[in-house]
Tab-separated table of C-alpha atoms in Angstrom:
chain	number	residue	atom	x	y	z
A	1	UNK	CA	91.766	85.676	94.762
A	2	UNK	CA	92.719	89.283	93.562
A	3	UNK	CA	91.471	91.594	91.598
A	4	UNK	CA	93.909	93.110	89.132
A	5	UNK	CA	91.570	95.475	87.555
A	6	UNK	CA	88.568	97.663	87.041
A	7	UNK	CA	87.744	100.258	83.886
A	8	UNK	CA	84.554	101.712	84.760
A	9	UNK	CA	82.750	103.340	81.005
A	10	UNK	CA	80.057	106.477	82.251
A	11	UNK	CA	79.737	105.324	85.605
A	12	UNK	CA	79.473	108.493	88.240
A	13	UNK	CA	81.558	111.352	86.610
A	14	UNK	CA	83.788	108.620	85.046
A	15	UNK	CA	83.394	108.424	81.465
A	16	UNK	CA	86.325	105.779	80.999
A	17	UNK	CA	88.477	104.840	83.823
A	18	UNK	CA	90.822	101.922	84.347
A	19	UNK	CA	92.647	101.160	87.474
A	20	UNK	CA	95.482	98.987	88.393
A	21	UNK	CA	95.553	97.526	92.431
A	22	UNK	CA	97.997	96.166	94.489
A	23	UNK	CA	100.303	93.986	93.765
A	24	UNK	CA	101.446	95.062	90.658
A	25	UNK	CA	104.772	93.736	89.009
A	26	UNK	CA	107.051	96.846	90.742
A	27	UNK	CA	104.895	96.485	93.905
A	28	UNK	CA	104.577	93.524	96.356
A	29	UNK	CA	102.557	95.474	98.428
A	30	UNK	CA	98.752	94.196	98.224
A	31	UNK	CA	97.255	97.638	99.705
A	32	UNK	CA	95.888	100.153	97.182
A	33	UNK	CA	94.457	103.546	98.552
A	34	UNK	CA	92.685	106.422	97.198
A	35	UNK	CA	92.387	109.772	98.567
A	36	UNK	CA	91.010	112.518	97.235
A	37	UNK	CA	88.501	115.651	98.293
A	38	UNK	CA	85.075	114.803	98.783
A	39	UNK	CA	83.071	114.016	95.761
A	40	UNK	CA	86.114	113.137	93.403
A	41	UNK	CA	85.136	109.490	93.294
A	42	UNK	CA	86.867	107.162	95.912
A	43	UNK	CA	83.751	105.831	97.374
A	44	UNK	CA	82.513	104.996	93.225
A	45	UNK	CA	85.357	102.931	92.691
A	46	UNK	CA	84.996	101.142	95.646
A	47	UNK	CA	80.822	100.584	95.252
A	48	UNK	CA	81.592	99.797	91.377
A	49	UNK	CA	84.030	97.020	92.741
A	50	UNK	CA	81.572	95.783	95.601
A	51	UNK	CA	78.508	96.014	92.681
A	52	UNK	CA	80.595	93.380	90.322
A	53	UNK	CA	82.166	91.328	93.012
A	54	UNK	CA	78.098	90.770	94.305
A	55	UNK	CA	77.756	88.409	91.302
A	56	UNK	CA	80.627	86.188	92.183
A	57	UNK	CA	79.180	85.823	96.073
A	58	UNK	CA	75.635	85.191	94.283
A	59	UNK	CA	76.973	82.875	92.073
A	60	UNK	CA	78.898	81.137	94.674
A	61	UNK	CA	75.915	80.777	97.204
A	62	UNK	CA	73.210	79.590	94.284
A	63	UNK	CA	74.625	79.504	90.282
A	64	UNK	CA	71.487	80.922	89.404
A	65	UNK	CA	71.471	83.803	91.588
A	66	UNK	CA	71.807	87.120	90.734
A	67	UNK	CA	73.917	90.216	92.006
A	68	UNK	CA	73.361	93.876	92.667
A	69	UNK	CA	72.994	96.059	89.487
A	70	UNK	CA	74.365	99.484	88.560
A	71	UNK	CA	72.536	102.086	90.248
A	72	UNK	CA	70.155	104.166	87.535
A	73	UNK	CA	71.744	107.117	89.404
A	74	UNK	CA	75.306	105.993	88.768
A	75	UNK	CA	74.995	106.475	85.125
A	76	UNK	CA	76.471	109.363	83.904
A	77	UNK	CA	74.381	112.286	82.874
A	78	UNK	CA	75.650	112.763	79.274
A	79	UNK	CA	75.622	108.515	78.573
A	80	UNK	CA	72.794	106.202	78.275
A	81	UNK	CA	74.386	103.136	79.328
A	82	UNK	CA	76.871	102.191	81.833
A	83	UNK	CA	79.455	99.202	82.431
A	84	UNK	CA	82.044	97.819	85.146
A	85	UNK	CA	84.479	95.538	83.879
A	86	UNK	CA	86.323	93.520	86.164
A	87	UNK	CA	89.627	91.864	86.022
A	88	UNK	CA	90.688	88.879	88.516
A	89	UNK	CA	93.674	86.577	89.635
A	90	UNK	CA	92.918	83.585	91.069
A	91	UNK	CA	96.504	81.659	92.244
A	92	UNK	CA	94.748	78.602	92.654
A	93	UNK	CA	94.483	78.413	95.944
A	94	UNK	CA	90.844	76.824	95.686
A	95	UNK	CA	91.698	73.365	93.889
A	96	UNK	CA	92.262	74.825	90.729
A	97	UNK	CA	95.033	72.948	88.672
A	98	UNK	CA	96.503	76.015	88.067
A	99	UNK	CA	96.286	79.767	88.513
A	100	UNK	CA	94.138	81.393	86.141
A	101	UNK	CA	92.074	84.907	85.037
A	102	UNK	CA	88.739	85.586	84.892
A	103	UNK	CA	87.012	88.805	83.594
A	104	UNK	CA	83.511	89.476	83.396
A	105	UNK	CA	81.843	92.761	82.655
A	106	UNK	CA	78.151	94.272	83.979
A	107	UNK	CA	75.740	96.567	81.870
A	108	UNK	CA	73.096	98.929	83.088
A	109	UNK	CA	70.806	100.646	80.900
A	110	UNK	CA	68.536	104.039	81.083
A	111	UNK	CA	64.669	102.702	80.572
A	112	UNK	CA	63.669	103.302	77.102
A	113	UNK	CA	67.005	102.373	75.111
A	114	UNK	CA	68.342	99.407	73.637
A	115	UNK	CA	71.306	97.871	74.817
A	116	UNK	CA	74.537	97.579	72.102
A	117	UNK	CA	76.958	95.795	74.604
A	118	UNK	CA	74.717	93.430	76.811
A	119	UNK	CA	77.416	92.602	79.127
A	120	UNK	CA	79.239	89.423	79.872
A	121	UNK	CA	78.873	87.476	83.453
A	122	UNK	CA	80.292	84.013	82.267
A	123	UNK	CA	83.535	85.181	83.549
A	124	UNK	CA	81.897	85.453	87.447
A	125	UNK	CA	80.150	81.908	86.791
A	126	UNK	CA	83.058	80.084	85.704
A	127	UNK	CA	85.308	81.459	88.591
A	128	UNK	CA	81.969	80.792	91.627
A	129	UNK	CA	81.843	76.965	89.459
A	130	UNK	CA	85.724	76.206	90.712
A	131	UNK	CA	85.290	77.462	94.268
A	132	UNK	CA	81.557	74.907	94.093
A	133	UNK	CA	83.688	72.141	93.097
A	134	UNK	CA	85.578	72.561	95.597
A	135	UNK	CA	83.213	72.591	98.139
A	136	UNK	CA	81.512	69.256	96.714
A	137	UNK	CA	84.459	67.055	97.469
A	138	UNK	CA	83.814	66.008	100.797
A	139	UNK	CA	87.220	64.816	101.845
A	140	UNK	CA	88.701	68.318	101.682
A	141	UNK	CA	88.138	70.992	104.273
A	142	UNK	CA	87.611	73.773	101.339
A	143	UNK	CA	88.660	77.303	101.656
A	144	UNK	CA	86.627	80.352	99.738
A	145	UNK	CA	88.013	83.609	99.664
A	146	UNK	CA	86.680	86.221	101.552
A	147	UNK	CA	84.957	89.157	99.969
A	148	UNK	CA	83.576	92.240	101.699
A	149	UNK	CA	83.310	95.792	101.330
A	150	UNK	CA	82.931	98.385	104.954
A	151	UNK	CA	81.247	101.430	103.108
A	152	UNK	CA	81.389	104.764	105.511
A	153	UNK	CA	78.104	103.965	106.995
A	154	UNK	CA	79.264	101.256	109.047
A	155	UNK	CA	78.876	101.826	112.977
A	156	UNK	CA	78.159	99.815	116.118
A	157	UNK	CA	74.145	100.402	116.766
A	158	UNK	CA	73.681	97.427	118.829
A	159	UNK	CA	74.934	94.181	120.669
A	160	UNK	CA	71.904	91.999	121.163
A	161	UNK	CA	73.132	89.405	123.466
A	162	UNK	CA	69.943	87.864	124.132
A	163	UNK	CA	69.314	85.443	121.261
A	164	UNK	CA	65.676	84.591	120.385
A	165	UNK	CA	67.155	81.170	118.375
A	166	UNK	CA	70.249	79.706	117.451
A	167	UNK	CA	71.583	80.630	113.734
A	168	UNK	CA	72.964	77.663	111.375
A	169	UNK	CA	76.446	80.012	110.937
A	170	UNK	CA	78.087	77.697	107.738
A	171	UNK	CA	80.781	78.441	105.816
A	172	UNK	CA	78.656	79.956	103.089
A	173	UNK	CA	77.223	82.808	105.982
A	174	UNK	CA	80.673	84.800	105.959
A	175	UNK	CA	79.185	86.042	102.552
A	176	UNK	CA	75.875	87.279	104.609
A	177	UNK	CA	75.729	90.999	104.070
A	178	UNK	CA	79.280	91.534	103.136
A	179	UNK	CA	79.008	93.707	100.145
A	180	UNK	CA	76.087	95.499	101.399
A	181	UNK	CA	75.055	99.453	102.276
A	182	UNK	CA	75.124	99.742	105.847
A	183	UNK	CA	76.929	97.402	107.716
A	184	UNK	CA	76.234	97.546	111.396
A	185	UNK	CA	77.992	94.385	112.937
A	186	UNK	CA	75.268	93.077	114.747
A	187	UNK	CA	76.034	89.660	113.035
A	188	UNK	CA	79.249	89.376	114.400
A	189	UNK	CA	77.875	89.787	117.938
A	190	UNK	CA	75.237	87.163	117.242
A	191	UNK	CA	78.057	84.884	116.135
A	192	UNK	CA	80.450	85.482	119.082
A	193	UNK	CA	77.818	84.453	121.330
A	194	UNK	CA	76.418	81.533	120.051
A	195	UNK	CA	80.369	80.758	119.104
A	196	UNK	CA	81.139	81.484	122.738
A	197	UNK	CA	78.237	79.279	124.447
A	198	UNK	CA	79.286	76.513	122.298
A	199	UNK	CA	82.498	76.688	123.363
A	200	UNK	CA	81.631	76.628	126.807
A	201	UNK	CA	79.294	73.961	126.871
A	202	UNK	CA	82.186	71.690	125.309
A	203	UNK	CA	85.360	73.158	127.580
A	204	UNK	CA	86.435	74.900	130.584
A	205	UNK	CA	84.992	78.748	130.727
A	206	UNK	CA	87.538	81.493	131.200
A	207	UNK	CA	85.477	82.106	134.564
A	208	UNK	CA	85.233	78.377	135.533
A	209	UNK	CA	89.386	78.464	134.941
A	210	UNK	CA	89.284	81.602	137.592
A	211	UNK	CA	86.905	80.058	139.616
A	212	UNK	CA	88.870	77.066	139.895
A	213	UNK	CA	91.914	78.683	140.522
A	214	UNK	CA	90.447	80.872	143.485
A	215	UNK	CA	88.885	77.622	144.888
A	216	UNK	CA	92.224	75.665	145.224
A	217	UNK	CA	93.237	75.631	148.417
A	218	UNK	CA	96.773	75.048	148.297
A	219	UNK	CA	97.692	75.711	144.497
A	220	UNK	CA	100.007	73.063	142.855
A	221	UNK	CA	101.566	74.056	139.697
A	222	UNK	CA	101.360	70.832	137.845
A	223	UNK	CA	97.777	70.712	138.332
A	224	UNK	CA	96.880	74.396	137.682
A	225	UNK	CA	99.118	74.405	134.013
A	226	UNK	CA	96.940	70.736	133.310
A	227	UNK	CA	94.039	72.901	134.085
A	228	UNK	CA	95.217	75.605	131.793
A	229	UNK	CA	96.358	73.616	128.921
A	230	UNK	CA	92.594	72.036	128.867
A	231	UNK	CA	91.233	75.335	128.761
A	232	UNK	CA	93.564	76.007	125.979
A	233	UNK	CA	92.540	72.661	123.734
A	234	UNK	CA	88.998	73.633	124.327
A	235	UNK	CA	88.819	77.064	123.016
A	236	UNK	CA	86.839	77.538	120.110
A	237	UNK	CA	89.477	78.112	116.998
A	238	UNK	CA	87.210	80.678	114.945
A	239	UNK	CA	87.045	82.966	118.460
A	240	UNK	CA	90.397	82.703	119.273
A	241	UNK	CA	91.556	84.036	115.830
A	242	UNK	CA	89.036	86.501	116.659
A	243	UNK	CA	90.691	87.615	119.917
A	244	UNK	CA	93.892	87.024	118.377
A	245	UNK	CA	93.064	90.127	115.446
A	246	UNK	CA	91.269	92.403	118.179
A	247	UNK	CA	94.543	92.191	120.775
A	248	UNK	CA	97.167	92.512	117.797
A	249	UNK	CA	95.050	95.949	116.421
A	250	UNK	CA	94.517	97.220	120.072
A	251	UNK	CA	97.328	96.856	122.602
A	252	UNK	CA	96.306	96.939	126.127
A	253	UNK	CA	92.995	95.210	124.837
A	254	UNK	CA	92.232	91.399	125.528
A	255	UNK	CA	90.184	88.487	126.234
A	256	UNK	CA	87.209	89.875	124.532
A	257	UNK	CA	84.201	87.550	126.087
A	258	UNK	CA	80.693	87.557	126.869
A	259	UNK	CA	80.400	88.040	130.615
A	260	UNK	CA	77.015	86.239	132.365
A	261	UNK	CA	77.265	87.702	136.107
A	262	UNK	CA	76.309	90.028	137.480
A	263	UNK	CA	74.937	90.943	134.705
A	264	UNK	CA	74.897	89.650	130.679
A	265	UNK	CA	77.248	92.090	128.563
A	266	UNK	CA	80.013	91.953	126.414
A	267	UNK	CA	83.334	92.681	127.860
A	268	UNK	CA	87.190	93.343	127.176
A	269	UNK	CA	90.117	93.684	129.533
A	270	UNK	CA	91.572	97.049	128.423
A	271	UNK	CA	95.114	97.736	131.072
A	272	UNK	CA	94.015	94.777	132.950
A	273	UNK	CA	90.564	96.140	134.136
A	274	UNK	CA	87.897	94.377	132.743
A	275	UNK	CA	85.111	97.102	130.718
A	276	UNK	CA	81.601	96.530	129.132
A	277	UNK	CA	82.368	97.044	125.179
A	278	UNK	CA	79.356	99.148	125.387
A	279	UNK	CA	81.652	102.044	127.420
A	280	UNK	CA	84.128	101.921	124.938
A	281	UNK	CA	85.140	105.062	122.759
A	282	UNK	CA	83.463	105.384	119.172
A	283	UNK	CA	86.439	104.606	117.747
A	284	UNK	CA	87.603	101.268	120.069
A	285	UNK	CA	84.466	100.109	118.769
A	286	UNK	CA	84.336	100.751	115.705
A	287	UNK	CA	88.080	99.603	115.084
A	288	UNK	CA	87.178	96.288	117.628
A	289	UNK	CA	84.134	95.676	115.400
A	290	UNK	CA	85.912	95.628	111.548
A	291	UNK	CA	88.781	93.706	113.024
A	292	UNK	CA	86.320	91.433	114.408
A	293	UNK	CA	84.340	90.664	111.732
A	294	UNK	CA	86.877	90.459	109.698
A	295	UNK	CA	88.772	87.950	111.294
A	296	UNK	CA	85.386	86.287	111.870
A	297	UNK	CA	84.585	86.082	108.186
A	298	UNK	CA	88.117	84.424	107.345
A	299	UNK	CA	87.558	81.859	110.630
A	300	UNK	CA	83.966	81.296	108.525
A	301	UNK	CA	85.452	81.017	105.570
A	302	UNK	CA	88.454	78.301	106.469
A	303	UNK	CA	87.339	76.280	108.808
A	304	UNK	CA	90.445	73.824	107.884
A	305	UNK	CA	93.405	76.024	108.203
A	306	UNK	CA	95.051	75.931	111.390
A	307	UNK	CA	95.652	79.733	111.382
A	308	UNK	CA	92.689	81.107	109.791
A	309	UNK	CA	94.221	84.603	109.703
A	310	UNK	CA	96.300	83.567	107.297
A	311	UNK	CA	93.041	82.860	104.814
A	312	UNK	CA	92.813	85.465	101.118
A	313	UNK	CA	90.169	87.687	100.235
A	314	UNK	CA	89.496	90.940	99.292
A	315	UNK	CA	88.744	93.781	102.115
A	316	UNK	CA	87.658	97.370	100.543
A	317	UNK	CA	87.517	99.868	103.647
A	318	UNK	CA	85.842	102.969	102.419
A	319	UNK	CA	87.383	105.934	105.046
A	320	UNK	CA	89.496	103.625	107.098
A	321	UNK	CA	90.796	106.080	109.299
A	322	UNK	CA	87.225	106.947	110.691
A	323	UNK	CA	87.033	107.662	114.677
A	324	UNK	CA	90.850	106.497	114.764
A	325	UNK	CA	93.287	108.610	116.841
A	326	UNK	CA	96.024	109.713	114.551
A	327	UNK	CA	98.538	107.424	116.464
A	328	UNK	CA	96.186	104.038	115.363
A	329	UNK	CA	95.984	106.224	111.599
A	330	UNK	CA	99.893	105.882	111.473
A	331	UNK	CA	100.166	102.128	112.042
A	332	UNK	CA	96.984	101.289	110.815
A	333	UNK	CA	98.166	99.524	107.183
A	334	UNK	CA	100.927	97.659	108.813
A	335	UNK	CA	98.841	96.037	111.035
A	336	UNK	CA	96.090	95.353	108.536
A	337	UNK	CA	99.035	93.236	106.413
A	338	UNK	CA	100.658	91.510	109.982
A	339	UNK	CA	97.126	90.535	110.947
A	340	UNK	CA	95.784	89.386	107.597
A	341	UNK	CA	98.962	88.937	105.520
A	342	UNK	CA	96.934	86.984	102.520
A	343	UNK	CA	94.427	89.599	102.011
A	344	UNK	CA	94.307	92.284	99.547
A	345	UNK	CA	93.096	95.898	100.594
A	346	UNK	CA	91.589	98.811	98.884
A	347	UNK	CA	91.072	101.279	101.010
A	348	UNK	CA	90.050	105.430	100.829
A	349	UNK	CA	91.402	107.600	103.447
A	350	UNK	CA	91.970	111.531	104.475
A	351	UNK	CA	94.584	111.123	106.396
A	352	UNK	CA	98.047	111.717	105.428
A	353	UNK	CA	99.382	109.788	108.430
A	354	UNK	CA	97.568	106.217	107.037
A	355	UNK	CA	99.669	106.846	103.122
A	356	UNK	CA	103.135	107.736	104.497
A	357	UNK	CA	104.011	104.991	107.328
A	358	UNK	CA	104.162	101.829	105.097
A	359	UNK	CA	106.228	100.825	102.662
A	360	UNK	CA	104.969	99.579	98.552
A	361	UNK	CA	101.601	100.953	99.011
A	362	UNK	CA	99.608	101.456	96.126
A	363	UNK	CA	98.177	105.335	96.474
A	364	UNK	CA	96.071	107.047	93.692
A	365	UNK	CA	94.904	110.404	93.893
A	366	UNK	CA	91.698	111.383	92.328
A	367	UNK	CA	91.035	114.860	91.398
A	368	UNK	CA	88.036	115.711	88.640
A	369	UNK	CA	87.914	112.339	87.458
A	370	UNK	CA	91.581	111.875	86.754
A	371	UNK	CA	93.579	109.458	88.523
A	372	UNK	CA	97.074	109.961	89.031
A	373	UNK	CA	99.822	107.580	91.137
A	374	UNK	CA	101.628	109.251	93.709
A	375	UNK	CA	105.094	107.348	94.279
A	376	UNK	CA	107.896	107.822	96.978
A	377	UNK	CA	105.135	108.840	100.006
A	378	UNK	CA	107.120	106.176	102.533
A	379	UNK	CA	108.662	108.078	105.646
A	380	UNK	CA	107.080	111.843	104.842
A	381	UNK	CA	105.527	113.889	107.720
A	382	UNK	CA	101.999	114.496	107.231
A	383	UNK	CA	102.812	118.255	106.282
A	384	UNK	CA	105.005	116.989	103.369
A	385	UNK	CA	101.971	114.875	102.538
A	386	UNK	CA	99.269	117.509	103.286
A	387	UNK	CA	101.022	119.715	100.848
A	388	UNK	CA	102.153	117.273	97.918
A	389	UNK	CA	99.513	114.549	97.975
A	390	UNK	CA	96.283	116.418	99.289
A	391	UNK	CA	97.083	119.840	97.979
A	392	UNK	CA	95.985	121.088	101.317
A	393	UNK	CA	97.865	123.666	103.666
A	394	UNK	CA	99.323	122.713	106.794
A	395	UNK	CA	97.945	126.047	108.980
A	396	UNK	CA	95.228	128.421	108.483
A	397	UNK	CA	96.009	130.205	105.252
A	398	UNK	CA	95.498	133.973	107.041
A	399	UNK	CA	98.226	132.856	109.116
A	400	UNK	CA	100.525	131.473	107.112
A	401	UNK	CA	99.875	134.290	104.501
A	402	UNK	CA	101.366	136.226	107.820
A	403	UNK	CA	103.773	134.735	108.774
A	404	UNK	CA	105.276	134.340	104.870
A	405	UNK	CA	104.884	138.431	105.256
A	406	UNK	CA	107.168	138.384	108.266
A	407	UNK	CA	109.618	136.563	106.859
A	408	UNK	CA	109.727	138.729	103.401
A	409	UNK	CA	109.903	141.661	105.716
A	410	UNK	CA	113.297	140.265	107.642
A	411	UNK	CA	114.965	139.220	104.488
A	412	UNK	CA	114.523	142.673	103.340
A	413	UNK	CA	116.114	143.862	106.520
A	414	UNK	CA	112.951	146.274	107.565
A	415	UNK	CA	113.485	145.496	111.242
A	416	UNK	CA	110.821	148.155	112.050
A	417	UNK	CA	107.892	146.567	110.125
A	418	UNK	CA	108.881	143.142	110.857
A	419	UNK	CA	108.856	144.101	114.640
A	420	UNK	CA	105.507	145.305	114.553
A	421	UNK	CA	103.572	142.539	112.537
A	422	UNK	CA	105.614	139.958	114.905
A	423	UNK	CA	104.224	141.446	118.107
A	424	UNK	CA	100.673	141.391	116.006
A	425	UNK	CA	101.067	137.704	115.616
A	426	UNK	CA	102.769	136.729	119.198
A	427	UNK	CA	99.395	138.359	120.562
A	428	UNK	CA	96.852	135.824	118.599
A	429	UNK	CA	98.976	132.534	118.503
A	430	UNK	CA	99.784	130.598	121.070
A	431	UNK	CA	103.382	130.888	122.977
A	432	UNK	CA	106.044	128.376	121.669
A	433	UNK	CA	105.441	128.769	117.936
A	434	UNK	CA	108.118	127.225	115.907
A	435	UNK	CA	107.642	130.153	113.219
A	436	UNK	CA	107.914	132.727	116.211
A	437	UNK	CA	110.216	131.132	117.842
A	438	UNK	CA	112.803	131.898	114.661
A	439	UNK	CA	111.730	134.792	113.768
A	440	UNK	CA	112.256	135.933	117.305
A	441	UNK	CA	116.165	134.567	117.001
A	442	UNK	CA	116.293	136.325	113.152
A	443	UNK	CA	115.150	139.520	114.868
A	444	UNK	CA	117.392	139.549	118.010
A	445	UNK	CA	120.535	138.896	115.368
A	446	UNK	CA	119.230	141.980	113.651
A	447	UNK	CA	118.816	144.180	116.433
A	448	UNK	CA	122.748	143.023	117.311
A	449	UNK	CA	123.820	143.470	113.974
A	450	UNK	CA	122.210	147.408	114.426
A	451	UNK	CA	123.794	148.177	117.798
């Protein structure tokens, strides 16, 4: 499934927007991203596309259930009514003899006035009827696409290990809580545990294989790789694609596991030492946790593909760079696509090092309500980016106004003035500034050029 497009009529400060996403017919790419300054809209587009896509989950779970509706608030002040209209692909993937479109459109009302467009949800019905049918026939291990929106509230509050009773986690469960306000990824902790104990009650352990392995006496290598490769056929298949997403997002990470003794935690091998995910940075967790329940959701929601990785959906990631050093910011698109190649992403960001490093991508930038594509952003620094894309300077503006100053005065050859402001500046910023640093070299040529 993808969605090819949303025109959202007085919702927020939108009065009539329509947008385009990834791919498009010039762009193979399937990663759209917005940036903006705060308040211009990104996270609306994003909520407006998690509000509509909540009646397709509804509809998928129960056909008489009902989705989220347009926030009163999100109507626009000068408008009585608003609407989302949404626009979607489906390749047929799901069973469907063909590949088809589906459209379906979602009204909200102020109280007190009557409604002259009520809206139009068959579109939503019809599309959550194909993916039923193709759960009813029995013979086929059916797919559904995933569907899930991370909104900036997400964080890592707890990891409740101890489980009160076991949960019945179906295929239909990788829609529990996806599109709502607040994700915390407790779930996915829940699920890698009972996931984990199941696995372990059918297999060999990764600490039974060490334990083993320390308890041989005289090690033979036949019987240690027949020991491994029945620790390999026993591994759960959701998990490993699990650990599979955390290691490829987070080199020098692995074996993600719940550990028993001494003590019950959760742990990861980060450079070989083993680590309680609970001392982990804010960012390694939060980046450890979307991964994770991402690729957890996709393992839920193809339970017959051998690679569930390599299972569609739609991912919106509202600030994606959040917590993330700027070296995981610069490679964080490419290994969204590696990791999850069939999924399409819509993502917000702030960071100029997340729009320049990958090739195709889709990047809008809001300002006032007005959307406008950027193009050509591949292989820019972030100050190219900073300045172009984000309107934003690269260095305090009172020092840059400076430093412009210094250069005016050396072009105008007044060696005197220019000599004084730079010895102003070389006493406030620190030593080694590339600005300095020339205008030190344009200075010394001048003093030559005197003498």
């Amino acid at each position: 499934m993808e969605i090819k497009k949303i025109r959202l009529s007085n919702v927020g400060r939108f009065t009539d927007l329509e947008v385009a996403f990834a791919p498009t017919d010039t762009l193979v790419s399937k990663v759209t991203v917005f940036v903006g300054n705060n308040g211009c809209g990104k996270t609306t587009i994003l909520t407006s596309l998690a509000t509509s896509l909540s009646w397709l989950v509804a509809r998928i779970r129960s056909q008489r259930s009902k989705g989220v509706l347009i926030d009163q608030d999100c109507i626009n002040n000068d408008a009585s009514t608003a609407s989302i209209t949404l626009d979607v692909h489906e390749p047929g993937y799901f069973n469907l003899p063909h590949e088809q479109d589906f459209s379906w459109t979602l009204v909200r009302l102020r109280p007190g006035h009557v409604a002259l467009d009520k809206g139009n949800l068959a579109g939503a019905t019809d599309l959550a009827h194909c993916y039923g049918e193709t759960l009813s026939i029995a013979e086929v291990a059916a797919s559904l696409p995933l569907i899930v929106y991370y909104p900036v509230e997400r964080s890592v509050l707890d990891i409740p290990l101890e489980l009160t009773s076991r949960t019945d986690f179906n295929q239909l469960e990788g829609y529990e809580n996806a599109l709502g306000q607040g994700v915390d990824f407790t779930r996915f902790f829940e699920w890698f545990r009972q996931r984990e104990d199941i696995e372990n009650e059918s297999g060999i352990s990764s600490v039974l294989l060490s334990d083993i392995k320390k308890a041989i006496a005289t090690p033979d290598k036949k019987i240690i790789q027949e020991i491994e490769r029945m620790h390999a056929s026993s591994r759960d298949k959701q998990l490993n694609a699990v650990r599979k997403a955390i290691s490829a997002f987070m080199p020098g990470f692995d074996n993600l596991r719940v550990q028993r003794k001494p003590r019950l935690l959760m742990a990861i091998d980060k450079g070989g030492k083993t680590l309680n995910v609970a001392q982990l940075s804010q960012g390694e967790k939060s980046m450890m946790a979307l991964v994770g329940d991402i690729a957890r959701r996709l393992a839920m929601m193809n339970p017959g593909v051998e690679n569930p990785l390599e299972g569609n959906g739609v991912v919106m990631i509202d600030e994606v760079d959040m917590h993330l050093h700027p070296r995981w910011q610069r490679r964080l698109i490419h290994q969204l696509t590696e990791t999850f190649p069939n999924c399409q992403f819509i993502l917000t960001t702030h960071s100029p090092l997340v729009i320049s490093d990958s090739k195709d991508v889709l990047c809008y930038v809001l300002d006032d309500g007005k959307l406008v594509e950027k193009k050509g952003l591949y292989g820019l620094d972030a100050n190219q980016v900073l300045l172009s894309v984000m309107e934003t300077e690269v260095r305090n503006t009172d020092v840059q106004e400076r430093l412009d100053q210094l250069l005016d005065l050396l072009q105008d050859k007044k060696l005197k003035a220019a000599k004084t402001l730079f010895e102003a500046l070389s006493g406030e910023l620190p030593a080694g500034h590339i600005e300095l640093a020339k205008a030190a070299l344009l200075i010394r040529k001048m003093e030559l050029r005197s003498a």
